[in-house]
């Protein structure tokens, strides 16, 4: 059938809104390729499923029951780009639900070394496995794999869901899922999830207008905004919420600043956003950090640099993008600090002393990835009703 990615170029070039339906099955996700697929209804549903999985996992009986949900399914983790958290949390998510998983992490160990096309590899995986979870340095590759699966389905051949676990510097929709889930839990005010638990009455005296959930908030993104796929996917997903304002802080370098595509996406979603070149910047005479409800730090992704970029960035003063003690002091006293990780241990955009701050949410954020990725698998395999049944059986709710 398809041997080479160029056969999909025309389909890829279509506007997102036109192709979106091809990744859905009615209201349910069929593949997860783009963050724009994640509508409020999906986000709420997945968060609810993640909460249930988290609760059931607390006991042996609950964990055993969860493991029976998808014990008849197998997952392929095809990760040809470095990954620690995304890979391991997907693997843990599979284990929670009883899926068997296998992995290919280095194409040098696969038949691609014998000049097999990556699309043939994908089709082979779909012969043995029931879902393909993939990370690739090639932007658009997972999208092409989803088209391949759709074409196979059209010809009544075996086809499986594709999950994009990071494509080039373009998209990372499941990271957006776990980021949103973490923010939602933080602003629930009644959970045991750190900074805000039980504090709404006090906090809203000091910060009138503070409400539960993700609406009515200012989100500050800092670091490599141009090449950070997590920034692009989270900012896109946040456009689902009401009265959201975004601050973007990055060095004034073409590769690191907000890119045109995201800027246009935010403009067309009617989101208010502002760009700055330091965490010390002010907006309407107030420090931006003092106006921030949620801080999203990222590392500068040096691995994408050309020789010229490296030369320019080595000269750059990156200190305006570090979370120093003085800056931490200015940040609102409930504002969660997120980072997709890895953080750069040399540059230290978040120094390790911040880890002890109750607002540091990044380790919880990474763990949330496991629950919400398990929820995504439950959704894709359409076993949410079975999960809800299990839950009501255990807890009578
Ligand atoms: C990120 C990624 O791979 O895009 N990491 C992750 O998945 N948690 C961010 C990064 O590499 O900086």
JSON list of C-alpha atoms in Angstrom, two decimals, residues 117-275:
[
{"chain": "A", "resi": 117, "resn": "UNK", "atom": "CA", "xyz": [10.27, 1.68, 5.40]},
{"chain": "A", "resi": 118, "resn": "UNK", "atom": "CA", "xyz": [9.03, 3.06, 8.74]},
{"chain": "A", "resi": 119, "resn": "UNK", "atom": "CA", "xyz": [5.48, 2.66, 7.42]},
{"chain": "A", "resi": 120, "resn": "UNK", "atom": "CA", "xyz": [6.04, -1.05, 6.81]},
{"chain": "A", "resi": 121, "resn": "UNK", "atom": "CA", "xyz": [7.39, -1.30, 10.36]},
{"chain": "A", "resi": 122, "resn": "UNK", "atom": "CA", "xyz": [4.25, 0.37, 11.69]},
{"chain": "A", "resi": 123, "resn": "UNK", "atom": "CA", "xyz": [2.01, -1.96, 9.70]},
{"chain": "A", "resi": 124, "resn": "UNK", "atom": "CA", "xyz": [3.93, -4.93, 11.08]},
{"chain": "A", "resi": 125, "resn": "UNK", "atom": "CA", "xyz": [3.48, -3.64, 14.62]},
{"chain": "A", "resi": 126, "resn": "UNK", "atom": "CA", "xyz": [-0.23, -3.39, 13.97]},
{"chain": "A", "resi": 127, "resn": "UNK", "atom": "CA", "xyz": [-0.24, -7.09, 13.07]},
{"chain": "A", "resi": 128, "resn": "UNK", "atom": "CA", "xyz": [1.02, -8.09, 16.50]},
{"chain": "A", "resi": 129, "resn": "UNK", "atom": "CA", "xyz": [-0.24, -5.33, 18.79]},
{"chain": "A", "resi": 130, "resn": "UNK", "atom": "CA", "xyz": [-3.53, -3.58, 19.54]},
{"chain": "A", "resi": 131, "resn": "UNK", "atom": "CA", "xyz": [-2.25, -0.03, 19.99]},
{"chain": "A", "resi": 132, "resn": "UNK", "atom": "CA", "xyz": [0.90, 1.78, 18.84]},
{"chain": "A", "resi": 133, "resn": "UNK", "atom": "CA", "xyz": [2.26, 4.44, 21.16]},
{"chain": "A", "resi": 134, "resn": "UNK", "atom": "CA", "xyz": [4.98, 6.31, 19.34]},
{"chain": "A", "resi": 135, "resn": "UNK", "atom": "CA", "xyz": [7.55, 9.05, 19.73]},
{"chain": "A", "resi": 136, "resn": "UNK", "atom": "CA", "xyz": [9.46, 10.19, 16.69]},
{"chain": "A", "resi": 137, "resn": "UNK", "atom": "CA", "xyz": [11.88, 12.98, 15.85]},
{"chain": "A", "resi": 138, "resn": "UNK", "atom": "CA", "xyz": [9.94, 13.41, 12.59]},
{"chain": "A", "resi": 139, "resn": "UNK", "atom": "CA", "xyz": [7.11, 15.94, 12.87]},
{"chain": "A", "resi": 140, "resn": "UNK", "atom": "CA", "xyz": [3.99, 14.55, 11.23]},
{"chain": "A", "resi": 141, "resn": "UNK", "atom": "CA", "xyz": [5.04, 10.89, 11.31]},
{"chain": "A", "resi": 142, "resn": "UNK", "atom": "CA", "xyz": [2.38, 9.80, 13.80]},
{"chain": "A", "resi": 143, "resn": "UNK", "atom": "CA", "xyz": [-0.21, 11.66, 11.72]},
{"chain": "A", "resi": 144, "resn": "UNK", "atom": "CA", "xyz": [0.86, 9.65, 8.64]},
{"chain": "A", "resi": 145, "resn": "UNK", "atom": "CA", "xyz": [0.65, 6.43, 10.67]},
{"chain": "A", "resi": 146, "resn": "UNK", "atom": "CA", "xyz": [-2.92, 7.31, 11.63]},
{"chain": "A", "resi": 147, "resn": "UNK", "atom": "CA", "xyz": [-3.75, 7.81, 7.93]},
{"chain": "A", "resi": 148, "resn": "UNK", "atom": "CA", "xyz": [-2.19, 4.45, 7.15]},
{"chain": "A", "resi": 149, "resn": "UNK", "atom": "CA", "xyz": [-4.36, 2.80, 9.82]},
{"chain": "A", "resi": 150, "resn": "UNK", "atom": "CA", "xyz": [-7.48, 4.57, 8.52]},
{"chain": "A", "resi": 151, "resn": "UNK", "atom": "CA", "xyz": [-6.73, 3.38, 4.97]},
{"chain": "A", "resi": 152, "resn": "UNK", "atom": "CA", "xyz": [-6.28, -0.18, 6.20]},
{"chain": "A", "resi": 153, "resn": "UNK", "atom": "CA", "xyz": [-9.59, 0.04, 8.05]},
{"chain": "A", "resi": 154, "resn": "UNK", "atom": "CA", "xyz": [-11.29, 1.32, 4.89]},
{"chain": "A", "resi": 155, "resn": "UNK", "atom": "CA", "xyz": [-10.06, -1.80, 3.10]},
{"chain": "A", "resi": 156, "resn": "UNK", "atom": "CA", "xyz": [-11.34, -3.91, 5.99]},
{"chain": "A", "resi": 157, "resn": "UNK", "atom": "CA", "xyz": [-7.85, -4.79, 7.10]},
{"chain": "A", "resi": 158, "resn": "UNK", "atom": "CA", "xyz": [-6.43, -4.79, 10.58]},
{"chain": "A", "resi": 159, "resn": "UNK", "atom": "CA", "xyz": [-6.04, -1.31, 12.02]},
{"chain": "A", "resi": 160, "resn": "UNK", "atom": "CA", "xyz": [-5.11, -0.11, 15.52]},
{"chain": "A", "resi": 161, "resn": "UNK", "atom": "CA", "xyz": [-5.14, 3.24, 17.38]},
{"chain": "A", "resi": 162, "resn": "UNK", "atom": "CA", "xyz": [-2.06, 5.44, 17.16]},
{"chain": "A", "resi": 163, "resn": "UNK", "atom": "CA", "xyz": [-1.03, 7.58, 20.13]},
{"chain": "A", "resi": 164, "resn": "UNK", "atom": "CA", "xyz": [1.39, 10.42, 19.50]},
{"chain": "A", "resi": 165, "resn": "UNK", "atom": "CA", "xyz": [3.81, 10.46, 22.44]},
{"chain": "A", "resi": 166, "resn": "UNK", "atom": "CA", "xyz": [5.81, 13.37, 20.97]},
{"chain": "A", "resi": 167, "resn": "UNK", "atom": "CA", "xyz": [6.38, 14.24, 17.32]},
{"chain": "A", "resi": 168, "resn": "UNK", "atom": "CA", "xyz": [9.38, 16.38, 16.43]},
{"chain": "A", "resi": 169, "resn": "UNK", "atom": "CA", "xyz": [9.09, 19.81, 17.96]},
{"chain": "A", "resi": 170, "resn": "UNK", "atom": "CA", "xyz": [5.47, 19.88, 16.89]},
{"chain": "A", "resi": 171, "resn": "UNK", "atom": "CA", "xyz": [3.04, 18.14, 19.25]},
{"chain": "A", "resi": 172, "resn": "UNK", "atom": "CA", "xyz": [2.87, 16.28, 22.56]},
{"chain": "A", "resi": 173, "resn": "UNK", "atom": "CA", "xyz": [-0.84, 15.87, 23.26]},
{"chain": "A", "resi": 174, "resn": "UNK", "atom": "CA", "xyz": [-0.55, 13.36, 26.12]},
{"chain": "A", "resi": 175, "resn": "UNK", "atom": "CA", "xyz": [1.78, 15.73, 27.98]},
{"chain": "A", "resi": 176, "resn": "UNK", "atom": "CA", "xyz": [-0.95, 18.38, 27.64]},
{"chain": "A", "resi": 177, "resn": "UNK", "atom": "CA", "xyz": [-3.37, 15.86, 29.14]},
{"chain": "A", "resi": 178, "resn": "UNK", "atom": "CA", "xyz": [-1.24, 15.33, 32.22]},
{"chain": "A", "resi": 179, "resn": "UNK", "atom": "CA", "xyz": [-0.48, 19.04, 32.56]},
{"chain": "A", "resi": 180, "resn": "UNK", "atom": "CA", "xyz": [-4.19, 19.88, 32.45]},
{"chain": "A", "resi": 181, "resn": "UNK", "atom": "CA", "xyz": [-4.97, 17.08, 34.92]},
{"chain": "A", "resi": 182, "resn": "UNK", "atom": "CA", "xyz": [-2.31, 18.40, 37.32]},
{"chain": "A", "resi": 183, "resn": "UNK", "atom": "CA", "xyz": [-3.61, 21.97, 37.11]},
{"chain": "A", "resi": 184, "resn": "UNK", "atom": "CA", "xyz": [-7.18, 20.79, 37.56]},
{"chain": "A", "resi": 185, "resn": "UNK", "atom": "CA", "xyz": [-6.25, 18.83, 40.68]},
{"chain": "A", "resi": 186, "resn": "UNK", "atom": "CA", "xyz": [-4.29, 21.75, 42.10]},
{"chain": "A", "resi": 187, "resn": "UNK", "atom": "CA", "xyz": [-7.22, 24.10, 41.67]},
{"chain": "A", "resi": 188, "resn": "UNK", "atom": "CA", "xyz": [-9.75, 21.65, 43.05]},
{"chain": "A", "resi": 189, "resn": "UNK", "atom": "CA", "xyz": [-8.92, 23.05, 46.52]},
{"chain": "A", "resi": 190, "resn": "UNK", "atom": "CA", "xyz": [-10.27, 19.96, 48.20]},
{"chain": "A", "resi": 191, "resn": "UNK", "atom": "CA", "xyz": [-7.73, 17.36, 47.17]},
{"chain": "A", "resi": 192, "resn": "UNK", "atom": "CA", "xyz": [-4.60, 16.26, 48.91]},
{"chain": "A", "resi": 193, "resn": "UNK", "atom": "CA", "xyz": [-2.65, 17.54, 45.95]},
{"chain": "A", "resi": 194, "resn": "UNK", "atom": "CA", "xyz": [-0.55, 20.18, 47.62]},
{"chain": "A", "resi": 195, "resn": "UNK", "atom": "CA", "xyz": [-0.59, 23.94, 47.46]},
{"chain": "A", "resi": 196, "resn": "UNK", "atom": "CA", "xyz": [-4.23, 24.85, 47.43]},
{"chain": "A", "resi": 197, "resn": "UNK", "atom": "CA", "xyz": [-5.94, 22.07, 49.40]},
{"chain": "A", "resi": 198, "resn": "UNK", "atom": "CA", "xyz": [-8.65, 23.56, 51.61]},
{"chain": "A", "resi": 199, "resn": "UNK", "atom": "CA", "xyz": [-7.31, 27.09, 51.18]},
{"chain": "A", "resi": 200, "resn": "UNK", "atom": "CA", "xyz": [-9.88, 28.66, 48.85]},
{"chain": "A", "resi": 201, "resn": "UNK", "atom": "CA", "xyz": [-11.68, 30.81, 51.49]},
{"chain": "A", "resi": 202, "resn": "UNK", "atom": "CA", "xyz": [-8.39, 32.35, 52.71]},
{"chain": "A", "resi": 203, "resn": "UNK", "atom": "CA", "xyz": [-6.88, 32.69, 49.28]},
{"chain": "A", "resi": 204, "resn": "UNK", "atom": "CA", "xyz": [-9.90, 34.35, 47.75]},
{"chain": "A", "resi": 205, "resn": "UNK", "atom": "CA", "xyz": [-9.75, 37.08, 50.41]},
{"chain": "A", "resi": 206, "resn": "UNK", "atom": "CA", "xyz": [-6.26, 37.91, 49.20]},
{"chain": "A", "resi": 207, "resn": "UNK", "atom": "CA", "xyz": [-6.91, 37.13, 45.52]},
{"chain": "A", "resi": 208, "resn": "UNK", "atom": "CA", "xyz": [-10.50, 38.06, 44.70]},
{"chain": "A", "resi": 209, "resn": "UNK", "atom": "CA", "xyz": [-11.59, 36.30, 41.55]},
{"chain": "A", "resi": 210, "resn": "UNK", "atom": "CA", "xyz": [-9.71, 33.08, 42.31]},
{"chain": "A", "resi": 211, "resn": "UNK", "atom": "CA", "xyz": [-12.00, 30.22, 41.28]},
{"chain": "A", "resi": 212, "resn": "UNK", "atom": "CA", "xyz": [-11.71, 26.42, 41.21]},
{"chain": "A", "resi": 213, "resn": "UNK", "atom": "CA", "xyz": [-10.63, 24.77, 37.95]},
{"chain": "A", "resi": 214, "resn": "UNK", "atom": "CA", "xyz": [-8.74, 26.08, 34.93]},
{"chain": "A", "resi": 215, "resn": "UNK", "atom": "CA", "xyz": [-10.98, 29.00, 33.96]},
{"chain": "A", "resi": 216, "resn": "UNK", "atom": "CA", "xyz": [-10.13, 32.61, 34.92]},
{"chain": "A", "resi": 217, "resn": "UNK", "atom": "CA", "xyz": [-6.39, 32.09, 35.21]},
{"chain": "A", "resi": 218, "resn": "UNK", "atom": "CA", "xyz": [-3.12, 33.56, 33.99]},
{"chain": "A", "resi": 219, "resn": "UNK", "atom": "CA", "xyz": [-0.64, 30.97, 32.74]},
{"chain": "A", "resi": 220, "resn": "UNK", "atom": "CA", "xyz": [3.01, 31.90, 32.39]},
{"chain": "A", "resi": 221, "resn": "UNK", "atom": "CA", "xyz": [5.19, 29.83, 30.04]},
{"chain": "A", "resi": 222, "resn": "UNK", "atom": "CA", "xyz": [8.95, 30.32, 30.28]},
{"chain": "A", "resi": 223, "resn": "UNK", "atom": "CA", "xyz": [11.95, 28.99, 28.32]},
{"chain": "A", "resi": 224, "resn": "UNK", "atom": "CA", "xyz": [12.16, 27.43, 24.87]},
{"chain": "A", "resi": 225, "resn": "UNK", "atom": "CA", "xyz": [8.75, 28.35, 23.50]},
{"chain": "A", "resi": 226, "resn": "UNK", "atom": "CA", "xyz": [9.64, 27.94, 19.84]},
{"chain": "A", "resi": 227, "resn": "UNK", "atom": "CA", "xyz": [10.83, 24.34, 20.00]},
{"chain": "A", "resi": 228, "resn": "UNK", "atom": "CA", "xyz": [8.97, 23.13, 23.07]},
{"chain": "A", "resi": 229, "resn": "UNK", "atom": "CA", "xyz": [6.22, 20.82, 21.84]},
{"chain": "A", "resi": 230, "resn": "UNK", "atom": "CA", "xyz": [4.80, 20.61, 25.37]},
{"chain": "A", "resi": 231, "resn": "UNK", "atom": "CA", "xyz": [4.27, 24.38, 25.40]},
{"chain": "A", "resi": 232, "resn": "UNK", "atom": "CA", "xyz": [2.54, 24.28, 22.03]},
{"chain": "A", "resi": 233, "resn": "UNK", "atom": "CA", "xyz": [0.26, 21.40, 23.05]},
{"chain": "A", "resi": 234, "resn": "UNK", "atom": "CA", "xyz": [-0.61, 22.79, 26.49]},
{"chain": "A", "resi": 235, "resn": "UNK", "atom": "CA", "xyz": [-1.27, 26.34, 25.26]},
{"chain": "A", "resi": 236, "resn": "UNK", "atom": "CA", "xyz": [-3.54, 24.88, 22.55]},
{"chain": "A", "resi": 237, "resn": "UNK", "atom": "CA", "xyz": [-5.43, 22.74, 25.06]},
{"chain": "A", "resi": 238, "resn": "UNK", "atom": "CA", "xyz": [-5.88, 25.66, 27.44]},
{"chain": "A", "resi": 239, "resn": "UNK", "atom": "CA", "xyz": [-7.88, 27.49, 24.77]},
{"chain": "A", "resi": 240, "resn": "UNK", "atom": "CA", "xyz": [-10.77, 25.20, 25.83]},
{"chain": "A", "resi": 241, "resn": "UNK", "atom": "CA", "xyz": [-11.12, 27.20, 29.04]},
{"chain": "A", "resi": 242, "resn": "UNK", "atom": "CA", "xyz": [-12.82, 30.52, 29.71]},
{"chain": "A", "resi": 243, "resn": "UNK", "atom": "CA", "xyz": [-11.09, 33.79, 30.50]},
{"chain": "A", "resi": 244, "resn": "UNK", "atom": "CA", "xyz": [-7.58, 32.44, 30.13]},
{"chain": "A", "resi": 245, "resn": "UNK", "atom": "CA", "xyz": [-4.62, 34.82, 29.78]},
{"chain": "A", "resi": 246, "resn": "UNK", "atom": "CA", "xyz": [-1.14, 33.66, 28.77]},
{"chain": "A", "resi": 247, "resn": "UNK", "atom": "CA", "xyz": [2.25, 35.24, 29.39]},
{"chain": "A", "resi": 248, "resn": "UNK", "atom": "CA", "xyz": [5.15, 33.93, 27.29]},
{"chain": "A", "resi": 249, "resn": "UNK", "atom": "CA", "xyz": [8.71, 34.57, 28.49]},
{"chain": "A", "resi": 250, "resn": "UNK", "atom": "CA", "xyz": [11.65, 33.59, 26.29]},
{"chain": "A", "resi": 251, "resn": "UNK", "atom": "CA", "xyz": [14.94, 34.94, 25.00]},
{"chain": "A", "resi": 252, "resn": "UNK", "atom": "CA", "xyz": [14.44, 37.24, 22.04]},
{"chain": "A", "resi": 253, "resn": "UNK", "atom": "CA", "xyz": [15.74, 34.69, 19.54]},
{"chain": "A", "resi": 254, "resn": "UNK", "atom": "CA", "xyz": [13.81, 33.59, 16.49]},
{"chain": "A", "resi": 255, "resn": "UNK", "atom": "CA", "xyz": [14.07, 29.87, 17.34]},
{"chain": "A", "resi": 256, "resn": "UNK", "atom": "CA", "xyz": [13.11, 30.32, 21.00]},
{"chain": "A", "resi": 257, "resn": "UNK", "atom": "CA", "xyz": [10.21, 32.76, 20.77]},
{"chain": "A", "resi": 258, "resn": "UNK", "atom": "CA", "xyz": [6.58, 31.83, 20.31]},
{"chain": "A", "resi": 259, "resn": "UNK", "atom": "CA", "xyz": [6.22, 30.64, 16.73]},
{"chain": "A", "resi": 260, "resn": "UNK", "atom": "CA", "xyz": [3.85, 32.08, 14.18]},
{"chain": "A", "resi": 261, "resn": "UNK", "atom": "CA", "xyz": [1.60, 29.01, 14.04]},
{"chain": "A", "resi": 262, "resn": "UNK", "atom": "CA", "xyz": [0.90, 29.07, 17.79]},
{"chain": "A", "resi": 263, "resn": "UNK", "atom": "CA", "xyz": [0.50, 32.83, 17.80]},
{"chain": "A", "resi": 264, "resn": "UNK", "atom": "CA", "xyz": [-2.13, 32.53, 15.06]},
{"chain": "A", "resi": 265, "resn": "UNK", "atom": "CA", "xyz": [-3.87, 29.67, 16.83]},
{"chain": "A", "resi": 266, "resn": "UNK", "atom": "CA", "xyz": [-4.17, 31.72, 20.03]},
{"chain": "A", "resi": 267, "resn": "UNK", "atom": "CA", "xyz": [-5.34, 34.79, 18.15]},
{"chain": "A", "resi": 268, "resn": "UNK", "atom": "CA", "xyz": [-8.04, 32.85, 16.36]},
{"chain": "A", "resi": 269, "resn": "UNK", "atom": "CA", "xyz": [-9.16, 31.32, 19.68]},
{"chain": "A", "resi": 270, "resn": "UNK", "atom": "CA", "xyz": [-9.47, 34.86, 21.04]},
{"chain": "A", "resi": 271, "resn": "UNK", "atom": "CA", "xyz": [-6.94, 34.28, 23.85]},
{"chain": "A", "resi": 272, "resn": "UNK", "atom": "CA", "xyz": [-5.27, 37.28, 25.44]},
{"chain": "A", "resi": 273, "resn": "UNK", "atom": "CA", "xyz": [-1.50, 36.77, 25.43]},
{"chain": "A", "resi": 274, "resn": "UNK", "atom": "CA", "xyz": [1.62, 38.85, 25.93]},
{"chain": "A", "resi": 275, "resn": "UNK", "atom": "CA", "xyz": [5.29, 38.20, 25.25]}
]
